[in-house]
XYZ file of C-alpha atoms in Angstrom:
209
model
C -39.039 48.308 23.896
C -42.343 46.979 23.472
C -44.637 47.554 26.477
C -46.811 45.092 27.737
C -49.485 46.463 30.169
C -50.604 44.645 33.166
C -53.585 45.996 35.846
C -52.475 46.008 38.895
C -55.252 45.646 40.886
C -55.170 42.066 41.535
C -51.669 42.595 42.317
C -52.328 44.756 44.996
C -54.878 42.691 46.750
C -52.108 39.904 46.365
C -49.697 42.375 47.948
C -51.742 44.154 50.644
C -52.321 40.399 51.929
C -48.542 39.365 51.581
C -47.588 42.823 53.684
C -50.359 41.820 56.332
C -49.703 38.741 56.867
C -45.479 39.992 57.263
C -47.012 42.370 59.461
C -45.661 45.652 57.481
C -48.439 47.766 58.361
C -47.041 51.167 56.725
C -46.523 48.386 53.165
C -49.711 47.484 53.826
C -51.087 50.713 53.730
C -49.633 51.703 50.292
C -50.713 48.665 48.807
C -54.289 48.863 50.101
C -54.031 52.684 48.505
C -53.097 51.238 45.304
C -55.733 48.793 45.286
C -58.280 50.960 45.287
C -57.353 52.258 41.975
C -57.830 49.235 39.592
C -57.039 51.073 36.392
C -53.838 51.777 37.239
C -51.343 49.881 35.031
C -47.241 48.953 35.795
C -45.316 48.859 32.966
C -43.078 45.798 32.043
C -40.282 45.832 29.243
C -39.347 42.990 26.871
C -37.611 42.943 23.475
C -39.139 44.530 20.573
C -38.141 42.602 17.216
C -37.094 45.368 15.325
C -35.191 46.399 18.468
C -33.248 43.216 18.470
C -32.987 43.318 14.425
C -31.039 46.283 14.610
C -28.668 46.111 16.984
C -28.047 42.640 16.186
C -27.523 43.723 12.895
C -25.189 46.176 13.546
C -23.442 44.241 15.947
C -22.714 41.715 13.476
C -21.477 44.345 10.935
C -19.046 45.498 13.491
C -17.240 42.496 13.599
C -17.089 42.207 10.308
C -15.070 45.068 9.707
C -13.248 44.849 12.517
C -12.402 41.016 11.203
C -11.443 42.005 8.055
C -9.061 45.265 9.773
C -7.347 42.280 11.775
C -6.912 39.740 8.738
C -4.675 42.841 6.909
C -3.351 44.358 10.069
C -2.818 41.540 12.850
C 1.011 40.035 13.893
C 0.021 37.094 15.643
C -1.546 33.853 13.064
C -4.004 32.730 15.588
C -5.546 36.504 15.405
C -5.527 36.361 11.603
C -7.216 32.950 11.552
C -9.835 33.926 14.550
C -10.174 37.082 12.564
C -11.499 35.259 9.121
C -13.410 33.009 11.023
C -15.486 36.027 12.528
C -15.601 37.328 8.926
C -17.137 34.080 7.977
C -19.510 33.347 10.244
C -21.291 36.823 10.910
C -21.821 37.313 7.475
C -23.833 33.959 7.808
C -25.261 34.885 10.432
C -26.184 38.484 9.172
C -27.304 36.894 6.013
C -29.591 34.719 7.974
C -30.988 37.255 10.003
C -31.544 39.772 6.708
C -33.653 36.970 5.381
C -35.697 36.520 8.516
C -36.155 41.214 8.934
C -37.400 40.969 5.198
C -40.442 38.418 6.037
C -40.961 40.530 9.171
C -40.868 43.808 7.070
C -37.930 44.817 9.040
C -34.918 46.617 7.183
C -31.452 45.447 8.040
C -28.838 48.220 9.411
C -26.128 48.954 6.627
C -23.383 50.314 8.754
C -21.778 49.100 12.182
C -22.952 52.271 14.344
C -21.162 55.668 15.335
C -20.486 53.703 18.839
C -18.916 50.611 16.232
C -17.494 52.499 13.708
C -15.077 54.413 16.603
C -13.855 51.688 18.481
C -12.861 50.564 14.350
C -11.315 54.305 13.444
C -9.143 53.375 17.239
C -8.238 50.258 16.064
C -6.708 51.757 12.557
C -4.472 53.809 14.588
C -2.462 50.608 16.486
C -0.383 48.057 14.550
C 1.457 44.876 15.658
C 1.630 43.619 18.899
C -0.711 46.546 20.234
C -3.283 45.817 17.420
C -3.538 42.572 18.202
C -4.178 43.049 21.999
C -6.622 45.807 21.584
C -8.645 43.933 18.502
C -8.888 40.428 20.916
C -10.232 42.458 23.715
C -12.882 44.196 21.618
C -13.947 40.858 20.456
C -14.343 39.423 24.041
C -16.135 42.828 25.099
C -18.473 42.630 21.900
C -19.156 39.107 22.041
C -19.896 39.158 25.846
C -22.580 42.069 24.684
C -24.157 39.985 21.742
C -24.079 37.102 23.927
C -26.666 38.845 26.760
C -28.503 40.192 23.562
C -28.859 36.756 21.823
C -29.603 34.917 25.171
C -32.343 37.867 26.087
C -34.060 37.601 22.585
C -34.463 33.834 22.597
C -36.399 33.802 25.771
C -38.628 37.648 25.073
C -38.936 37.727 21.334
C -42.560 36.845 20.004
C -42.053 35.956 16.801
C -41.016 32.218 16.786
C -38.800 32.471 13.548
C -36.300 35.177 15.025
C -36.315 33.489 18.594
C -35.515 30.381 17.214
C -32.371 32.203 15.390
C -31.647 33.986 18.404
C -31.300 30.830 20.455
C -29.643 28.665 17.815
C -26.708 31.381 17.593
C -25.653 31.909 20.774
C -23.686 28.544 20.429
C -21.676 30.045 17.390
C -21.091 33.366 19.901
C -20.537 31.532 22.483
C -17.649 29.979 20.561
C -15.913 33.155 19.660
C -16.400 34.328 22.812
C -14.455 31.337 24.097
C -11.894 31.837 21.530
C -11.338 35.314 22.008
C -11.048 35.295 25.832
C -7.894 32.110 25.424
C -6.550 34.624 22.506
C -6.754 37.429 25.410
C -4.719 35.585 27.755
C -1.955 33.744 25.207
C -1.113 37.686 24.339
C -1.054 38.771 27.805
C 1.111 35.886 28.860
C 3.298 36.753 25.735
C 3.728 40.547 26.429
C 4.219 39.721 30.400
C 7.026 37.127 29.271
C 8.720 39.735 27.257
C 8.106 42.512 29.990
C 10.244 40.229 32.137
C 12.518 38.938 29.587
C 13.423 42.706 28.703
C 13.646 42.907 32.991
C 16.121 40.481 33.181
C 18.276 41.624 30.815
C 18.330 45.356 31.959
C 18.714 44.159 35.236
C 21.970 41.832 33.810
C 23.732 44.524 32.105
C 23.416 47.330 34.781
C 25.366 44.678 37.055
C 28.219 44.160 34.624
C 28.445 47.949 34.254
């Protein structure tokens, strides 16, 4: 994070007369102790571009993968299809933001992450049904993540080019966020039909026994 330094001594005087006037007379006291030293600074965060580069980047690697795991590995169609559609569209978006890092003499990430690349090694372990489930709800926890980065970076970043980018992608997030979330609850429905389905019957055949 970038730091941005602000003096606090106005602040103080703003504050000593705000805790007065409440009639806080121990806040008061701090604040008039604080106002006496004028140097002292208060530190507030806000996003650093390379900051946002790379996780961004990496971010958007991880759903590649993961998008192309799910195109080779997923049961349901909708999955596949959401899955090549995330393929797609973060490579654009990678591509995009690659083109912006290079003017900005920031270097891409080439790989996904260690935190990325196992939540992918977990995913190679389930197949069918289970895959399917697990890959949908890492896409609705990833793209609820990229979402608060996106939405953070196009209001803190600086540099207009990679704000601009920020802001004009959280639609296309948004979107597979959206998508990802009605995937969640079709399979749940599915496997909760089934559940009962499998109930019922059980249930059937212990009676006729």
């Amino acid at each position: 994070m970038k730091k941005i330094k602000i003096l606090a001594g106005c602040l103080s005087i703003l504050l000593y007369a705000t805790a007065c006037n409440s009639g806080n007379e121990k806040q008061a006291a701090e604040v008039k102790q604080a106002a006496v030293e004028p140097n002292k600074v208060m530190d507030v965060t806000t996003m650093d571009a390379k900051e946002f580069v790379q996780k961004a980047g990496a971010d958007g690697i991880a759903e590649i993968d993961m998008g192309k795991l799910a195109v080779k590995n997923a049961k349901d169609k909708e999955v596949k299809s959401f899955a090549q559609t995330l393929i797609d569209e973060h490579t654009k978006v990678n591509n995009e933001l690659k083109k912006i890092a290079s003017k900005q003499g920031i270097t891409m990430p080439t790989s996904a992450g260690e935190e990325n690349a196992t939540m992918l090694n977990n995913l190679k372990k389930k197949t069918g049904a289970e895959f399917d489930k697990a890959f949908v709800k890492h896409m609705v926890e990833g793209h609820k993540e990229m979402l608060e980065l996106y939405e953070k970076a196009s209001k803190e970043l600086t540099d207009t080019e990679l704000k601009e980018f920020a802001a004009t992608n959280v639609k296309v997030l948004q979107n597979h966020y959206d998508k990802a979330t009605a995937l969640e609850a079709k399979l749940n429905a599915t496997s909760s039909s089934k559940t009962n389905k499998n109930s019922k019957t059980n249930s059937g055949s212990m009676k006729s026994n």
